[in-house]
Coordinates of C-alpha atoms and ligand atoms in Angstrom, one line a residue:
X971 CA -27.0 10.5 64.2
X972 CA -30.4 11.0 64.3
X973 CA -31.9 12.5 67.5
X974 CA -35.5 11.5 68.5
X975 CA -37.1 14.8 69.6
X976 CA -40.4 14.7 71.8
X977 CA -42.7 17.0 72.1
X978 CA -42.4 17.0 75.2
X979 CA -38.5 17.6 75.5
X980 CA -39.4 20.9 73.2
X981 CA -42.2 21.8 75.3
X982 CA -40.0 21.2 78.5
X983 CA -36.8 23.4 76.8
X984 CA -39.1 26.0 75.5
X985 CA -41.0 26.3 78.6
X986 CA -37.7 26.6 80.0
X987 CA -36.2 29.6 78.0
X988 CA -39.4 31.3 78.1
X989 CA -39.6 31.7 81.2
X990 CA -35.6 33.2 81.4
X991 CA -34.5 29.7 83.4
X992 CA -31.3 28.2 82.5
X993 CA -31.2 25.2 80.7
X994 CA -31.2 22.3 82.9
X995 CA -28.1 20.2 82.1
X996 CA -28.7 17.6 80.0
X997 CA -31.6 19.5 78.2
X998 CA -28.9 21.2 75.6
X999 CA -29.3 19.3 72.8
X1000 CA -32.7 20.0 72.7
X1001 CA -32.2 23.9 73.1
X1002 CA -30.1 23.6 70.2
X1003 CA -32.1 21.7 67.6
X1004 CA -34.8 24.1 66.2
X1005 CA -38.3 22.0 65.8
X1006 CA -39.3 22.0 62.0
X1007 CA -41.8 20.3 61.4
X1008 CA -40.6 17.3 60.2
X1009 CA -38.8 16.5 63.4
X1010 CA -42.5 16.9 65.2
X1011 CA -43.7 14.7 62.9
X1012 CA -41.5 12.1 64.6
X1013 CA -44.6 11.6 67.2
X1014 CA -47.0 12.4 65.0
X1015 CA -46.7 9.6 62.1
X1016 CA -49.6 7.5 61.3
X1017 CA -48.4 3.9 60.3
X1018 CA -46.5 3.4 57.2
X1019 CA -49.0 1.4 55.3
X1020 CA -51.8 3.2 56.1
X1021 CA -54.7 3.9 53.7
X1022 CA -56.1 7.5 53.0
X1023 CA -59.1 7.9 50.9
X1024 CA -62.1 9.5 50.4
X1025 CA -65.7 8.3 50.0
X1026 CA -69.0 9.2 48.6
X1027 CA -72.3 7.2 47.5
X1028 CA -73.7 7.0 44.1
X1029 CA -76.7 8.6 44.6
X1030 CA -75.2 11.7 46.1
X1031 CA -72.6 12.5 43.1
X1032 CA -73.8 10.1 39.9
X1033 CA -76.8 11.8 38.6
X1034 CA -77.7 10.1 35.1
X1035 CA -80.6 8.5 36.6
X1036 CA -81.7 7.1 33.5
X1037 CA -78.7 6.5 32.1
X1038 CA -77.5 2.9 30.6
X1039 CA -81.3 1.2 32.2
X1040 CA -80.8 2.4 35.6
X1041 CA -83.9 1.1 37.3
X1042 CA -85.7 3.9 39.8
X1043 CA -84.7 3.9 43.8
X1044 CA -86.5 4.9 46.7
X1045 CA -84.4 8.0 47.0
X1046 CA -85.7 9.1 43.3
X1047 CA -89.3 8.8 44.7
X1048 CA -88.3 10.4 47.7
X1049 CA -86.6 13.5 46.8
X1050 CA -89.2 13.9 43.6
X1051 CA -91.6 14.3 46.6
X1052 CA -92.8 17.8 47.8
X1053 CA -91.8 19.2 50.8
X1054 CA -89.0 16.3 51.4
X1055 CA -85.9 17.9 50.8
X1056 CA -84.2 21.0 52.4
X1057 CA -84.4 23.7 48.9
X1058 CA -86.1 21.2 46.6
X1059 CA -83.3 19.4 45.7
X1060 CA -82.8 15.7 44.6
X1061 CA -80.2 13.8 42.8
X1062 CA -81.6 14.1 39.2
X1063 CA -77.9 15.3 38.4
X1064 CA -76.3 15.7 41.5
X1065 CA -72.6 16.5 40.9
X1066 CA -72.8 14.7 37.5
X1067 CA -70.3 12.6 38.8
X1068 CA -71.4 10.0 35.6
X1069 CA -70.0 12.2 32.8
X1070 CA -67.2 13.8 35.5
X1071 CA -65.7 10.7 36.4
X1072 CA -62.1 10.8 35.1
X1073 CA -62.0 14.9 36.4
X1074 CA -62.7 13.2 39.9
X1075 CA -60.5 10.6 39.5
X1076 CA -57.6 13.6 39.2
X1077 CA -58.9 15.5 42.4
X1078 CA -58.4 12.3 44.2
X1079 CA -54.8 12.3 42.3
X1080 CA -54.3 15.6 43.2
X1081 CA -55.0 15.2 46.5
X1082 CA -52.7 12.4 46.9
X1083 CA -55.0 9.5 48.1
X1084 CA -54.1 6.3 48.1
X1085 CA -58.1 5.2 48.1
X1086 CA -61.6 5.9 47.2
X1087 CA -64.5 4.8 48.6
X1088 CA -67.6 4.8 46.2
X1089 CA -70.7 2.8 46.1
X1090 CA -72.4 0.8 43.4
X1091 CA -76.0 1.4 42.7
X1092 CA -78.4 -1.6 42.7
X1093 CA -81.4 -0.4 40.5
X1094 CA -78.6 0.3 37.7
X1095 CA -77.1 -3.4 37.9
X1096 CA -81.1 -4.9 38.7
X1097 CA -83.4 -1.9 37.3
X1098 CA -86.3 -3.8 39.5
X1099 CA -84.2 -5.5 42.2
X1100 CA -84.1 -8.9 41.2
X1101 CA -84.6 -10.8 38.3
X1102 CA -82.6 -10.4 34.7
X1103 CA -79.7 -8.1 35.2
X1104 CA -79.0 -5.2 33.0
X1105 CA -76.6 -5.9 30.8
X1106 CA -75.2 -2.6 31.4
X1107 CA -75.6 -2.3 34.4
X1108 CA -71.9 -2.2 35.6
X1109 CA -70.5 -0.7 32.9
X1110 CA -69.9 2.7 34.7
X1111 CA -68.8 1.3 37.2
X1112 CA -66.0 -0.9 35.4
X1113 CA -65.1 2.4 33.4
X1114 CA -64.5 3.9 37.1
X1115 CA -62.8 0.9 38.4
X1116 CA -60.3 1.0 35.7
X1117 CA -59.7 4.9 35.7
X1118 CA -58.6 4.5 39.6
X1119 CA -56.3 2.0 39.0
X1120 CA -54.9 3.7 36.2
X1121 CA -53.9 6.4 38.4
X1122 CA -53.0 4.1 41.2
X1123 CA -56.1 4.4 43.4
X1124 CA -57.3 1.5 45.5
X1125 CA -61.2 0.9 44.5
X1126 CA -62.9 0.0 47.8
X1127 CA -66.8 -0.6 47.0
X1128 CA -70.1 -0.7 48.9
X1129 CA -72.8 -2.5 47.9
X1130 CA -75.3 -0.8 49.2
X1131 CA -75.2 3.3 50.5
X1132 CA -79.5 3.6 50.9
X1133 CA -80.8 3.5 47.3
X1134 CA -83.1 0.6 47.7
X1135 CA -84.6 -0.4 44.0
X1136 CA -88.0 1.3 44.1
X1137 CA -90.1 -2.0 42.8
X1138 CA -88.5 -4.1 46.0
X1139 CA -90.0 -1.2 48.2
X1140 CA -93.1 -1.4 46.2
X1141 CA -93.4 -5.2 46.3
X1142 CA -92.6 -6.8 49.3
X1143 CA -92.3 -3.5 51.6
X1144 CA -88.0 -2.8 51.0
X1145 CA -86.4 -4.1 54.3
X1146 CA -89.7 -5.1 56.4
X1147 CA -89.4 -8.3 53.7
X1148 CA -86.8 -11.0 53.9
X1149 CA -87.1 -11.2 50.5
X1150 CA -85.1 -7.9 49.9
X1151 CA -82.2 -9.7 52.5
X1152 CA -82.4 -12.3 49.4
X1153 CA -82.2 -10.2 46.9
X1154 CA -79.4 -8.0 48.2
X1155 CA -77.5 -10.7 48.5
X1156 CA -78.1 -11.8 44.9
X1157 CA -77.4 -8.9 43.7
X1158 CA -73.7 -9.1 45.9
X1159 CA -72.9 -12.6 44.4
X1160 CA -73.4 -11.4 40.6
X1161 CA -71.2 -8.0 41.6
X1162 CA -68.7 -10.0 43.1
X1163 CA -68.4 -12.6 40.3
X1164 CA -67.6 -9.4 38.1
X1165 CA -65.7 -6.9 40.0
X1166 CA -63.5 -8.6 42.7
X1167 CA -61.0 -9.6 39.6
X1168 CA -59.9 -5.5 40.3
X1169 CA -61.6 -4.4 43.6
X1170 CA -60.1 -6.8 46.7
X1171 CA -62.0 -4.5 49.4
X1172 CA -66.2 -4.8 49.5
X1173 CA -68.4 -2.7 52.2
X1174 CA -71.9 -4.7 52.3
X1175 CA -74.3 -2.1 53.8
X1176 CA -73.4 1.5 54.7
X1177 CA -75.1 2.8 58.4
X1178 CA -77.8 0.2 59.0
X1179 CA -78.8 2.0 61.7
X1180 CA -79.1 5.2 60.1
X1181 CA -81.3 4.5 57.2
X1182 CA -83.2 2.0 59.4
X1183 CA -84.1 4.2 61.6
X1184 CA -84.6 7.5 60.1
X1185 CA -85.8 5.9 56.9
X1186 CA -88.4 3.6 59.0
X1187 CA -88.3 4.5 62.4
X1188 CA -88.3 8.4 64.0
X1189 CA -85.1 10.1 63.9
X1190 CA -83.8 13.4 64.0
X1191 CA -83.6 13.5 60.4
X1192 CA -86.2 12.1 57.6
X1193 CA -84.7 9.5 55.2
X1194 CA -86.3 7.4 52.1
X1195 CA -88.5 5.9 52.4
X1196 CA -89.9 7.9 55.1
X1197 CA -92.0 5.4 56.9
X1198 CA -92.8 5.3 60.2
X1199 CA -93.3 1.7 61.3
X1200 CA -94.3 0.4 64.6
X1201 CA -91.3 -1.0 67.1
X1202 CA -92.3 -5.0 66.1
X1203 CA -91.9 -4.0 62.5
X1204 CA -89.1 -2.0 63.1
X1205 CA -86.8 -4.4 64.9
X1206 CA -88.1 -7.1 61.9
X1207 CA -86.7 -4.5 59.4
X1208 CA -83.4 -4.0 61.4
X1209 CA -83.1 -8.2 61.8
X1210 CA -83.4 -8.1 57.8
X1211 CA -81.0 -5.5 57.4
X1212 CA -78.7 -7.9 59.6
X1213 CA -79.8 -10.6 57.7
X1214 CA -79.0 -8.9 54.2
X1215 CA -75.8 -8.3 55.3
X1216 CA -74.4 -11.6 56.4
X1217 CA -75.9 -13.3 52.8
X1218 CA -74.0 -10.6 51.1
X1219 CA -70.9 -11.6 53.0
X1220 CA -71.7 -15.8 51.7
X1221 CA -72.4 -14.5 48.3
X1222 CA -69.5 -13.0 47.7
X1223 CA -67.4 -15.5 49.5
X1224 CA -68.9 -18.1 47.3
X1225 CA -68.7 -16.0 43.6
X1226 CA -65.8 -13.4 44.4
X1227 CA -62.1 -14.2 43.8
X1228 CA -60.5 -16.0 46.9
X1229 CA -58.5 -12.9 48.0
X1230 CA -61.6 -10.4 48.3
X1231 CA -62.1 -8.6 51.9
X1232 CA -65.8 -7.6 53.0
X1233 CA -66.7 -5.6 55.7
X1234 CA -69.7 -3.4 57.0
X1235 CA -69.7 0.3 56.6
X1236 CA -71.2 1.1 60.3
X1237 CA -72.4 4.1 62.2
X1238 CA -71.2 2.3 65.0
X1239 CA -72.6 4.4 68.1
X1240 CA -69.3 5.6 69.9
X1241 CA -69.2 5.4 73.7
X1242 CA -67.0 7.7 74.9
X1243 CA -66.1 7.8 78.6
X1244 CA -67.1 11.2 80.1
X1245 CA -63.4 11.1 82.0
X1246 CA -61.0 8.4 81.7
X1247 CA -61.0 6.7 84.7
X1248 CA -60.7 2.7 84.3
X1249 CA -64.2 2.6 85.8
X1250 CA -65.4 4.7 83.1
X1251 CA -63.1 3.4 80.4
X1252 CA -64.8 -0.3 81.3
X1253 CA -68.4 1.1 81.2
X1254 CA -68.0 2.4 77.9
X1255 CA -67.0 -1.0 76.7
X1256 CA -70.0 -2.8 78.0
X1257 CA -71.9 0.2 76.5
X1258 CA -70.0 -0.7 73.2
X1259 CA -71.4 -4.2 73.1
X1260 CA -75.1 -3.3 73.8
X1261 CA -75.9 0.4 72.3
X1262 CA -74.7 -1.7 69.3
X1263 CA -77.3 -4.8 69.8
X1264 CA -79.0 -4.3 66.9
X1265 CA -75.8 -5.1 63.9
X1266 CA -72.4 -4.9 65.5
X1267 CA -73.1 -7.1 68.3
X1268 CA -75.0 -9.7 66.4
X1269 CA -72.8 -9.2 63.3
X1270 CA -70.0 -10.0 65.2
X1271 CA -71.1 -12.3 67.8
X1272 CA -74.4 -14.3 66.2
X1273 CA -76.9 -13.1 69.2
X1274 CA -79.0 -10.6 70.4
X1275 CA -77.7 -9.5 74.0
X1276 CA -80.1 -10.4 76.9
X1277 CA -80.2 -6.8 77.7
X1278 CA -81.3 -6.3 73.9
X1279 CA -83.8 -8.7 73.8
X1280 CA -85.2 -7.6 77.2
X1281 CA -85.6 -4.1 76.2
X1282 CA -87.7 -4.6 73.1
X1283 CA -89.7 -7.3 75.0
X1284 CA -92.6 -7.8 73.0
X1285 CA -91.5 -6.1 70.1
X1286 CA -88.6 -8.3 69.5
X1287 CA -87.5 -9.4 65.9
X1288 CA -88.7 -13.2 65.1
X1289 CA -85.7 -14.9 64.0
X1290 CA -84.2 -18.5 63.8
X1291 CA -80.4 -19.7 64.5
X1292 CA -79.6 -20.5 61.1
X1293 CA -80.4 -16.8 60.7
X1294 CA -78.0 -15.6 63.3
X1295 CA -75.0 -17.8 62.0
X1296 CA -75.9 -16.4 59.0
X1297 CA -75.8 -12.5 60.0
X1298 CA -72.5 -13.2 61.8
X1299 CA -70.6 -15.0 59.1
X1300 CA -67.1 -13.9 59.3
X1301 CA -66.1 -10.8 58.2
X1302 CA -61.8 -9.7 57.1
X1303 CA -62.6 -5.7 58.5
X1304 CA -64.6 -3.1 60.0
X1305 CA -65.4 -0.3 58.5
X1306 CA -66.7 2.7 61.2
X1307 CA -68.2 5.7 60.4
X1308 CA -67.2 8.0 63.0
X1309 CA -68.7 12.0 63.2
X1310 CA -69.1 12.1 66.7
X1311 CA -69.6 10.8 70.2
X1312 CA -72.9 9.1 70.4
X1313 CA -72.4 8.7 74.7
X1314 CA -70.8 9.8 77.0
X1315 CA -70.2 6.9 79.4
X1316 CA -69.4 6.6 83.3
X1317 CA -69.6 3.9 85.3
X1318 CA -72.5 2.9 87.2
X1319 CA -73.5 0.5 90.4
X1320 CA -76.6 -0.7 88.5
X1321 CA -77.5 -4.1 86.6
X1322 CA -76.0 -2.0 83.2
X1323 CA -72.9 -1.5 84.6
X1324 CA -72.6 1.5 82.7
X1325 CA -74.7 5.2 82.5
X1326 CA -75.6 7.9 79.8
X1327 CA -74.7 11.4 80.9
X1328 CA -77.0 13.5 78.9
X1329 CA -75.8 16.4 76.5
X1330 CA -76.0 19.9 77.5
X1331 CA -77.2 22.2 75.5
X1332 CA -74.3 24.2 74.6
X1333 CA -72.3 21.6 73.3
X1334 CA -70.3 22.5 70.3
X1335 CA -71.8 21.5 66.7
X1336 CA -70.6 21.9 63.2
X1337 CA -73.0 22.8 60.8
X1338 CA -75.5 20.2 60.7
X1339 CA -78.0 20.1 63.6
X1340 CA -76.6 16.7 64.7
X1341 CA -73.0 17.1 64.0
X1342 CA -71.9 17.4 67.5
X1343 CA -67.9 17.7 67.9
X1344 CA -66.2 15.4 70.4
X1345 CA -62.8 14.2 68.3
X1346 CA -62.5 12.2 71.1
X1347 CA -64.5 9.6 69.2
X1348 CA -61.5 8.9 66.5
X1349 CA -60.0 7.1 69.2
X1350 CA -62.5 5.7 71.3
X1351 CA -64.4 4.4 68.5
X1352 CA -61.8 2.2 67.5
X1353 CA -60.7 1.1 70.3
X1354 CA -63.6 -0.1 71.6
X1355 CA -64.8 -1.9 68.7
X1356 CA -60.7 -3.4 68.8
X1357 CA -61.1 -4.3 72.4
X1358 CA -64.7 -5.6 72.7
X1359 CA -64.7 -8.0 69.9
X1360 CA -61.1 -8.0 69.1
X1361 CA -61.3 -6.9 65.3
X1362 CA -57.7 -7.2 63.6
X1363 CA -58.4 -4.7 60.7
X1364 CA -60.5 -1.8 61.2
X1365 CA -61.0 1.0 58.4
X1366 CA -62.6 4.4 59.3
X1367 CA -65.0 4.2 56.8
X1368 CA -66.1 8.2 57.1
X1369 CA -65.2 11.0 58.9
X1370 CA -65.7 14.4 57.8
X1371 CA -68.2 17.3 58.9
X1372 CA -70.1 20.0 57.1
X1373 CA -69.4 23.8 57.2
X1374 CA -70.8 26.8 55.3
X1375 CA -68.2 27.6 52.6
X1376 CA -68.8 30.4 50.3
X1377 CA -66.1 31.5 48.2
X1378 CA -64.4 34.2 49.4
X1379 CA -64.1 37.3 47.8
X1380 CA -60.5 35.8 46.4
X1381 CA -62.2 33.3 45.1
X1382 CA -61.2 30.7 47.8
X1383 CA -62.5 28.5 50.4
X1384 CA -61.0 29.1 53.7
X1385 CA -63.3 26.5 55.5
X1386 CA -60.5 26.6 58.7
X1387 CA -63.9 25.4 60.3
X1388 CA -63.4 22.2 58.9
X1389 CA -59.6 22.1 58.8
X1390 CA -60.3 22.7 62.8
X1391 CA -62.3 19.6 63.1
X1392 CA -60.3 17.4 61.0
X1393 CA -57.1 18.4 62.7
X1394 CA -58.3 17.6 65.8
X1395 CA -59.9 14.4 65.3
X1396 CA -57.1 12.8 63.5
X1397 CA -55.1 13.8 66.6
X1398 CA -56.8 11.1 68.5
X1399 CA -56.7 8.7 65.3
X1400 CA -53.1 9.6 65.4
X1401 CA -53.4 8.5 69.2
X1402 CA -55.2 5.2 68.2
X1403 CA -52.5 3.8 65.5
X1404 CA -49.5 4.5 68.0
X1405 CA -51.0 2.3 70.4
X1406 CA -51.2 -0.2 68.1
X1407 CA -55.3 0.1 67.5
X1408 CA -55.4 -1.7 64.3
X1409 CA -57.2 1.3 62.2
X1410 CA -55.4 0.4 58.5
X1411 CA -57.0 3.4 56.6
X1412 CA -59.0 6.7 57.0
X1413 CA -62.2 7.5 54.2
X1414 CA -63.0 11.2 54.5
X1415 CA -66.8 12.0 53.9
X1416 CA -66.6 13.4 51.2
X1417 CA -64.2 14.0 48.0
X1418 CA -67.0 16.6 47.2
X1419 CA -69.9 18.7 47.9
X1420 CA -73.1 16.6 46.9
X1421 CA -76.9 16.0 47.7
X1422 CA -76.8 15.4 51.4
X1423 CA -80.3 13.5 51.2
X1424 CA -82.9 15.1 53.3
X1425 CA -80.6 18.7 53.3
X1426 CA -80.7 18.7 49.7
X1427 CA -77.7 20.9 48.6
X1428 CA -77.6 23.2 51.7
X1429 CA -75.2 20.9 53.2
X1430 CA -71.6 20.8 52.3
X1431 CA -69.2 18.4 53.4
X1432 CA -66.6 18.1 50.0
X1433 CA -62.9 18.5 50.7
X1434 CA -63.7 20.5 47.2
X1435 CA -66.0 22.9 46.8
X1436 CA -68.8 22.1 43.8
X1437 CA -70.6 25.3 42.3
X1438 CA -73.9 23.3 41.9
X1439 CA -75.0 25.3 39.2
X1440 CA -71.4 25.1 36.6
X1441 CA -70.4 21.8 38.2
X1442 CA -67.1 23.6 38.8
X1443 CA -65.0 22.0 41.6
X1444 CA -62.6 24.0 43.5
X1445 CA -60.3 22.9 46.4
X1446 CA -61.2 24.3 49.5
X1447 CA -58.1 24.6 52.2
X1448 CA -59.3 21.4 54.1
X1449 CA -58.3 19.6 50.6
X1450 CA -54.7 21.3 50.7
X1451 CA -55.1 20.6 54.9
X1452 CA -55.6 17.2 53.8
X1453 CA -53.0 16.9 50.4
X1454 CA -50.2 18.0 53.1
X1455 CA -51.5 15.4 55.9
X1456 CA -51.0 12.4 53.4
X1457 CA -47.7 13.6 51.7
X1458 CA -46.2 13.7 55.4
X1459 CA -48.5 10.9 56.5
X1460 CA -48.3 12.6 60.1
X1461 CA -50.0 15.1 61.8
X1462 CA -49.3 18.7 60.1
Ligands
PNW2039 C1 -73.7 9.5 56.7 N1 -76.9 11.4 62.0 O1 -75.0 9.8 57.1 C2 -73.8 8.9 55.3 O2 -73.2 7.6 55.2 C3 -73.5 9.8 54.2 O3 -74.1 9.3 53.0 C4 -73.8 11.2 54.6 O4 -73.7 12.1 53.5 C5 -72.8 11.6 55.7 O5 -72.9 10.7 56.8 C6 -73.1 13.0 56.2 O6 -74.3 13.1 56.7 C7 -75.4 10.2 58.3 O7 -77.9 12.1 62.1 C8 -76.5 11.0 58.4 O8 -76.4 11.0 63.1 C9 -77.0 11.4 59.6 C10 -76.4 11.0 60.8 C11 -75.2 10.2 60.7 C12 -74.7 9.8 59.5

């Protein structure tokens, strides 16, 4: 007869003996079972179906950038650029990912992974963006496809992880054009019509609001193409970002195989409440809905929210209802990248409903300047997005944090840094699936060490650790952290 042991009947009976109390009467059975930890895992399982993989992005691992008529991006002209990148990097060879493939393919293996998130380049399928396709253009990419599956690994692609073809930034201005909306969803119909046969999971756009803003806007970090535009133009590019999204979603509805999911890939901003007091646990809902104005909200719902609209006044985007039903065609999943609380939420008296609390100074961060740690956000991300628009299937799209390894002097990477953080935030995913949040699967960011755009190779995030100069991959303990994590498929 199997006995379902709680945590907190072992914390209770081990409290209990500790401190030299007799064991209260019906508390013997637990003083007599000894916790491994496979009976722990009892409260600690993730669902049985769930989906663990990794991710990564072309231009950050392929390399090969002129490889089978790969077409130039905007993150070749922008890493080639003086003074852009953190140690003069760029992604001329990256991880060589293009020649490693099949060795990657058995890290993944190795690490027992049930799913890999990669994205497909545009500039090698359209060299300029539009126009006459490359005839090889997805011939990597079907060599890659077919390897996973081979060794039983769910493909799950995305369309588009920031490597804009250079000649649509040249010509029309990249996003600030509708035309590039067109394009990219062009370019999604003619990728679906030859991929969804083998991949059944599609990510249009990774982090709109990341490369929008810090690729066209002013954010903390510089990204390609490194423009700087006004607030009008700004929001115009965000609305065709939108807007490129929802005609990749038609495209490959109409020229994908009828079983084919498609989702977004978004840095959704997480609003966390500062205590959880229903008060709070309300504002950061309404906070949900309109920190998110500019792509969840009007991805999911097919409007701008008043409060959206009023705060950018003038500066609004111009836009047109067949564009909204358009941007908010449905979608089968969600896909959140989740690194860390964007707000913390409380409740507030005013028109918002909800309030900011500002950051102190001292709060914790991993290695990057932004990376600030709240696993708190593994849940609340989720939930909210769950709650506020009620999504049925939600992936977490990337997770993952960056920490200084250096091998040790054994050789090893003891990165207990990042073993730290994952531990702790998929506590609270943990906490999410057991009440039923619909999360089906978990991408970490990332297999490997790669070119973390504007930190160049100063910034390591890999599960394994990649010697840029030998291309030599080595698993650091996060990877055996993570290996033991999926074989138990519970908390370890
Ligand atoms: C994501 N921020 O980028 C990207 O999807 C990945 O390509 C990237 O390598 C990974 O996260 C780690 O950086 C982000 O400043 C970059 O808030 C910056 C921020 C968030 C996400």
């Amino acid at each position: 007869m199997s006995h379902r042991f709680t945590r907190r009947d072992f914390a209770g009976a081990a409290g209990a003996l500790a401190a030299g109390l007799a064991v209260p009467p019906g508390k013997a059975e637990a003083q007599t079972v000894s916790a491994t930890p496979a009976m722990l895992a009892n409260d600690r399982r993730f669902p049985a179906d769930f989906v663990w993989g990794t991710a990564t992005s072309a231009y950050q691992i392929e390399g090969a950038v002129a490889a089978e008529g790969r077409g130039p991006s905007i993150w070749d002209s922008y890493s080639n650029t003086p003074n852009k990148i953190r140690g003069g990097g760029n992604g001329d060879r990256a991880v060589d990912h293009f020649q490693r493939y099949k060795e990657d393919v058995q890290l993944m293996k190795a690490l027992g992974a049930k799913a890999y998130r990669f994205s497909i380049s545009w500039s090698r399928v359209f060299p300029t963006g539009v126009g006459t396709p490359n005839p090889q253009g997805l011939d990597f990419y079907n060599r890659l496809i077919d390897e996973l599956l081979a060794n039983g690994i769910e493909p799950f692609a995305t369309l588009y992880h920031w490597d804009l073809p250079q000649a649509l930034q040249d010509r029309v201005g990249g996003w600030a054009s509708s035309d590039t909306s067109k394009a990219f969803g062009d370019y999604a119909g003619h990728v679906a019509q030859r991929i969804t046969d083998r991949v059944k999971n599609i990510f249009t756009i990774n982090e709109c609001g990341t490369f929008v803003d810090f690729g066209y806007g002013h954010g903390p970090v510089e990204l390609a193409p490194g423009l700087k535009l006004p607030q009008p133009q700004l929001n115009q590019v965000r609305h065709h970002v939108a807007l490129g999204h929802g005609m990749a979603v038609q495209a490959i509805r109409a020229n994908g195989r009828a079983d084919t999911k498609v989702g977004v890939a978004e840095n959704v901003a997480s609003c966390v409440p500062a205590i959880e007091t229903p008060a709070n646990i309300r504002a950061a809902e309404i906070a949900t809905r309109e920190m998110n104005g500019g792509y969840m909200t009007v991805i999911l719902e097919g409007r701008y929210t008043d409060a959206f609209l009023a705060y950018a006044g003038r500066n609004a985007p111009s836009f047109t209802a067949e564009e909204l039903k358009i941007i908010s065609s449905p979608v089968d999943f969600v896909g959140l990248n989740v690194y860390m609380p964007q707000y913390y939420v409380v409740a507030s008296g005013d028109q918002n409903g909800f309030a900011l609390v500002p950051f102190p100074t001292s709060f914790p961060r991993m290695d990057s300047d932004w990376l600030r740690i709240g696993p708190e956000a593994l849940y609340w991300a989720p939930r909210n997005v769950a709650k506020v628009w009620n999504v049925k299937q939600i992936y977490i799209s990337e997770n993952g944090t960056s920490a200084a390894d250096r091998p040790a002097g054994d050789g090893k990477i003891h990165d207990l840094d990042r073993v730290m953080y994952l531990r702790n935030y998929l506590t609270h995913l943990q906490r999410a699936t057991s009440e039923g949040i619909p999360v089906k699967g978990y991408f970490h960011w990332s297999l490997m060490d790669n070119f973390e755009w504007s930190d160049g190779y100063e910034k390591r995030f890999g599960l394994y650790h990649v010697d840029f100069e030998t291309q030599k991959r080595t698993p650091k303990l996060s990877a055996e952290f993570y290996r033991s994590l999926i074989a138990a498929n519970a908390l370890v």
